[in-house]
mmCIF file of C-alpha atoms in Angstrom:
data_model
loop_
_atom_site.group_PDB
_atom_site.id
_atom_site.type_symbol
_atom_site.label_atom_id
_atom_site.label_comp_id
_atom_site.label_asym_id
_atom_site.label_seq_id
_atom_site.Cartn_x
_atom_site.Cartn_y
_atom_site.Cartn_z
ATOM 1 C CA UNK E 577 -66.343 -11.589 82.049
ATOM 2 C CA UNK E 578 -65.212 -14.396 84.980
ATOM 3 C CA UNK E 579 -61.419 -12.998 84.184
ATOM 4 C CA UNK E 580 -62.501 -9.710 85.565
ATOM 5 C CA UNK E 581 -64.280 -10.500 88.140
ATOM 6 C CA UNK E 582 -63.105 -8.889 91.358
ATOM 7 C CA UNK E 583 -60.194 -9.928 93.556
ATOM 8 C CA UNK E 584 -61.186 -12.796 95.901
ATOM 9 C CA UNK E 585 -65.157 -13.587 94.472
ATOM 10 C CA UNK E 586 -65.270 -17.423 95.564
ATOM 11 C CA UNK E 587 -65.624 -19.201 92.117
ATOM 12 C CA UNK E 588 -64.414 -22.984 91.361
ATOM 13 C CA UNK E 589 -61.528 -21.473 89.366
ATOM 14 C CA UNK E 590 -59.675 -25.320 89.114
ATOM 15 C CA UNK E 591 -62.811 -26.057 87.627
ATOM 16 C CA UNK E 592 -62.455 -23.483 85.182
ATOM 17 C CA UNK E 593 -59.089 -25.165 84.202
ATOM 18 C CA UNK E 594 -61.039 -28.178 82.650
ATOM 19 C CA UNK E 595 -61.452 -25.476 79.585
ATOM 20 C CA UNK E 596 -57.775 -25.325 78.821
ATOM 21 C CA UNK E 597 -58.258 -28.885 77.302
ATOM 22 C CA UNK E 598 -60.795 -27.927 75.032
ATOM 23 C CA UNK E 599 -61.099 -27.995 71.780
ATOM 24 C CA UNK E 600 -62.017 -24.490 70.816
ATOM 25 C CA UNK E 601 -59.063 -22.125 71.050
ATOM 26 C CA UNK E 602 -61.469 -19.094 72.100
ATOM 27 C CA UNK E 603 -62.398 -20.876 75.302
ATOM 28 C CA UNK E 604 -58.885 -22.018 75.932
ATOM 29 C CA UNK E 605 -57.729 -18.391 76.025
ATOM 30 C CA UNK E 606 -60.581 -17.074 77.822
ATOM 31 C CA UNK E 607 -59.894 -19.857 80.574
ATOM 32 C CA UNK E 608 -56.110 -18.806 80.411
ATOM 33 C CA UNK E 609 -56.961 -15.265 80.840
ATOM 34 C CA UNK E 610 -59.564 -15.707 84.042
ATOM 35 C CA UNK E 611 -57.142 -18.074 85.365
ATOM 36 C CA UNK E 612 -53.980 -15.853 84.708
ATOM 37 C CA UNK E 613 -56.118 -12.316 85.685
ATOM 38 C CA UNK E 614 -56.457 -13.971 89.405
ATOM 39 C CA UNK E 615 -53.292 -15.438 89.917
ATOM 40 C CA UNK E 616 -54.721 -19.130 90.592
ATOM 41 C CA UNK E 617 -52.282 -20.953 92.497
ATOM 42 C CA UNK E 618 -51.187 -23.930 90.733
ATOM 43 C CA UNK E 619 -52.916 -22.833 86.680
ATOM 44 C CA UNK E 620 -49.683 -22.022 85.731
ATOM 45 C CA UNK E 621 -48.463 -25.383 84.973
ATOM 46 C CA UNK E 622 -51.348 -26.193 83.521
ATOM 47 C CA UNK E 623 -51.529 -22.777 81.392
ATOM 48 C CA UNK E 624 -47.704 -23.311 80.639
ATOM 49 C CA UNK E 625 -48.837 -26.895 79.045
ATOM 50 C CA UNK E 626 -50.356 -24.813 76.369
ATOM 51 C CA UNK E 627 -47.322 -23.183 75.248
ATOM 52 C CA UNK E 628 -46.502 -25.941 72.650
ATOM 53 C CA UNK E 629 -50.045 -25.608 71.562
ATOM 54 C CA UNK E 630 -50.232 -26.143 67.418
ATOM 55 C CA UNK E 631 -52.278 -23.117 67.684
ATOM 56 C CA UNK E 632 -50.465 -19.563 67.687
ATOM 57 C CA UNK E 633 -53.110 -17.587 69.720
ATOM 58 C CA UNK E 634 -53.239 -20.267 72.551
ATOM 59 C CA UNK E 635 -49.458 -20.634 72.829
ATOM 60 C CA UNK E 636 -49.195 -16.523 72.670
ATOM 61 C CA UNK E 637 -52.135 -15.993 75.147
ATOM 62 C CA UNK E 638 -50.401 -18.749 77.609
ATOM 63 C CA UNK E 639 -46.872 -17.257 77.225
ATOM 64 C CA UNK E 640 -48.335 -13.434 78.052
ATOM 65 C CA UNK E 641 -50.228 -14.946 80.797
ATOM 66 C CA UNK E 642 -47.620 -16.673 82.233
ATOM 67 C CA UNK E 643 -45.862 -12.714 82.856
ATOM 68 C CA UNK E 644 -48.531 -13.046 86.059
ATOM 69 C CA UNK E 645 -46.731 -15.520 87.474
ATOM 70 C CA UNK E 646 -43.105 -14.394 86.554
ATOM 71 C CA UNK E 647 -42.758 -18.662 84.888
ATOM 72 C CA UNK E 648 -39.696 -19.019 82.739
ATOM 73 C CA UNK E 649 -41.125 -21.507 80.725
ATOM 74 C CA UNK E 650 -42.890 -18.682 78.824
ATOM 75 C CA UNK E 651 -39.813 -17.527 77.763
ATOM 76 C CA UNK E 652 -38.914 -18.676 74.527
ATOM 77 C CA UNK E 653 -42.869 -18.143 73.226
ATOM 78 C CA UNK E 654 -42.382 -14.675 74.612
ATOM 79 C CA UNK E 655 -38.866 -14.037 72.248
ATOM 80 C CA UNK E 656 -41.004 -15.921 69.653
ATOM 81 C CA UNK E 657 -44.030 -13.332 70.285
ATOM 82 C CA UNK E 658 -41.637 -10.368 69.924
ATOM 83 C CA UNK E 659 -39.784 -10.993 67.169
ATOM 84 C CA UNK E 660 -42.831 -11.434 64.879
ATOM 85 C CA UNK E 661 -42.559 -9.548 61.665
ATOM 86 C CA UNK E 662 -44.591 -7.114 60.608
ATOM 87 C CA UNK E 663 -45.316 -7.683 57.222
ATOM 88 C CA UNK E 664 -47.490 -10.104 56.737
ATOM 89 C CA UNK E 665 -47.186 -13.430 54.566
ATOM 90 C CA UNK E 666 -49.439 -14.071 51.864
ATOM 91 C CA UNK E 667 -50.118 -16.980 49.891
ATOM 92 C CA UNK E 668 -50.503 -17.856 46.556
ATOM 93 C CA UNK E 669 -53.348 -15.547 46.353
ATOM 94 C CA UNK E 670 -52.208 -13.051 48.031
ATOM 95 C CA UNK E 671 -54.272 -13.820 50.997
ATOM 96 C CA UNK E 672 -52.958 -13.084 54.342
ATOM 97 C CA UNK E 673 -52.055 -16.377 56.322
ATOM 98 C CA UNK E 674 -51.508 -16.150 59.904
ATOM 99 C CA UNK E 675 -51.500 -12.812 61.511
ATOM 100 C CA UNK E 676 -51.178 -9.280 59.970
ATOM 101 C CA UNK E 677 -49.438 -6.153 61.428
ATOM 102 C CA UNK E 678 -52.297 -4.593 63.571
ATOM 103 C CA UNK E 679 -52.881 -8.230 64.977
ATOM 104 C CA UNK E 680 -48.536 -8.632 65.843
ATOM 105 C CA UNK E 681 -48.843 -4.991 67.173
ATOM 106 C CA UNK E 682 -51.433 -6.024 69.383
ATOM 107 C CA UNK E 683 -49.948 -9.419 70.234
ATOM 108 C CA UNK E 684 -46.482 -7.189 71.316
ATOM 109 C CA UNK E 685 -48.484 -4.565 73.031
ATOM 110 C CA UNK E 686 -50.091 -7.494 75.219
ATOM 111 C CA UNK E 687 -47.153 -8.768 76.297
ATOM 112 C CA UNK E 688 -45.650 -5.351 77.261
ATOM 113 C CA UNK E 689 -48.638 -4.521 78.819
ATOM 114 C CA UNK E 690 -48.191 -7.438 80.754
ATOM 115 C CA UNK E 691 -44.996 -6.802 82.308
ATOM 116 C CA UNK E 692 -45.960 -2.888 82.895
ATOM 117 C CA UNK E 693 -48.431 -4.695 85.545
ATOM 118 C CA UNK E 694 -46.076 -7.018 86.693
ATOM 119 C CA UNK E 695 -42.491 -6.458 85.887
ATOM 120 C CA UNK E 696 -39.703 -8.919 85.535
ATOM 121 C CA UNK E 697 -36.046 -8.629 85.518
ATOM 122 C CA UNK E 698 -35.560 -11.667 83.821
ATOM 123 C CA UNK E 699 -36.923 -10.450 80.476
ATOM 124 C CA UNK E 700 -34.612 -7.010 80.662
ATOM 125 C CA UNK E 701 -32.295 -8.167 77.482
ATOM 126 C CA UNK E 702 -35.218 -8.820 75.641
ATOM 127 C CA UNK E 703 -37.391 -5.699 76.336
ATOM 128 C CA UNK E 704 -33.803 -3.527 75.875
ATOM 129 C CA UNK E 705 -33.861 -5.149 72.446
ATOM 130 C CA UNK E 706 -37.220 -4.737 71.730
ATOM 131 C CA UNK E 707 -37.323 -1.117 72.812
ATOM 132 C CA UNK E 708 -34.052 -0.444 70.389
ATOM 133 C CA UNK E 709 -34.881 -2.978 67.617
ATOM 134 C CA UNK E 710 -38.905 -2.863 67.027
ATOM 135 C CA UNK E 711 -39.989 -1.052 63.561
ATOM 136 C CA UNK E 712 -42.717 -0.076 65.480
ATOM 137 C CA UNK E 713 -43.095 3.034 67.243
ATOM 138 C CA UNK E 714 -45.828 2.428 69.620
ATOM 139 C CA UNK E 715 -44.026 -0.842 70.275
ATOM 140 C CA UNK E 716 -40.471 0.290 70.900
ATOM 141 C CA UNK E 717 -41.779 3.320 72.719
ATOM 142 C CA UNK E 718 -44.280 0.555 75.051
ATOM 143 C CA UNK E 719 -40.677 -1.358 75.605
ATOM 144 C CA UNK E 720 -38.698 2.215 76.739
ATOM 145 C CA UNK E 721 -41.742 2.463 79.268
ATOM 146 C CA UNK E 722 -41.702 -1.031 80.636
ATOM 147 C CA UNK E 723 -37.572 -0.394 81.470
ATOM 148 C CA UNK E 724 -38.453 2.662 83.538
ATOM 149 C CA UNK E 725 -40.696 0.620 85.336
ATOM 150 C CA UNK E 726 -38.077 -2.045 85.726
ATOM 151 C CA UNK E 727 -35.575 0.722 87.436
ATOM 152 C CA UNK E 728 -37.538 1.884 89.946
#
């Protein structure tokens, strides 16, 4: 709920950045998202600390967050993000492990959604690849729409 709070409401959002150490990866990506939804000046290098993060939804969440702030260091988490595979791996009871294709859809769709808001050249390559290479429909379709953006 803080994340969407409106532009400018006078919060101690550094103070919110003392959740990005914590222990619980839900309240590290909620703090990522406030913090990345209002653009606080200076988050990003804390948010970008995250990206080596053992655990796959705080590194993803930091590396679509850092789109709002146009950071390279998101970069290679972002290539990692898009070319997940779809079909999922199992173990040796057939159990998924990790995440399965509507999660990786949604993970992809994220980070395109991302960039629709707040578009950056640097990534062209990669969304041109995305937008030719993805087995997904919604996903390569998503990628077509974020280089339309990108040439106007």
């Amino acid at each position: 709920a803080i994340g969407n709070m409106p532009m400018g409401t006078a919060v101690d959002w550094h103070g919110l950045e003392n959740f990005l150490a914590s222990s619980d990866p839900g309240l590290q990506q909620a703090a990522i998202f406030a913090l990345s939804q209002h653009q606080i000046k200076g988050s990003d290098k804390k948010i970008a600390g995250l990206l080596s993060s053992p655990e796959k939804t705080v590194r993803y969440a930091a590396a679509i967050a850092l789109i709002n702030y146009q950071n390279p260091d998101a970069v290679e988490v972002l290539k990692e993000i898009f070319a997940l595979d779809y079909e999922p791996k199992k173990d040796e009871q057939n159990k998924i492990i990790g995440f399965n294709s509507a999660q990786i859809e949604t993970i992809k769709l994220n980070a395109l959604t991302a960039l629709q808001k707040k578009p950056w050249t640097l990534l062209d390559q990669l969304i041109k690849d995305v937008a030719i290479n993805d087995k997904n429909v919604k996903i390569s379709t998503k990628a077509k729409e974020v280089l339309n953006l990108l040439k106007n």
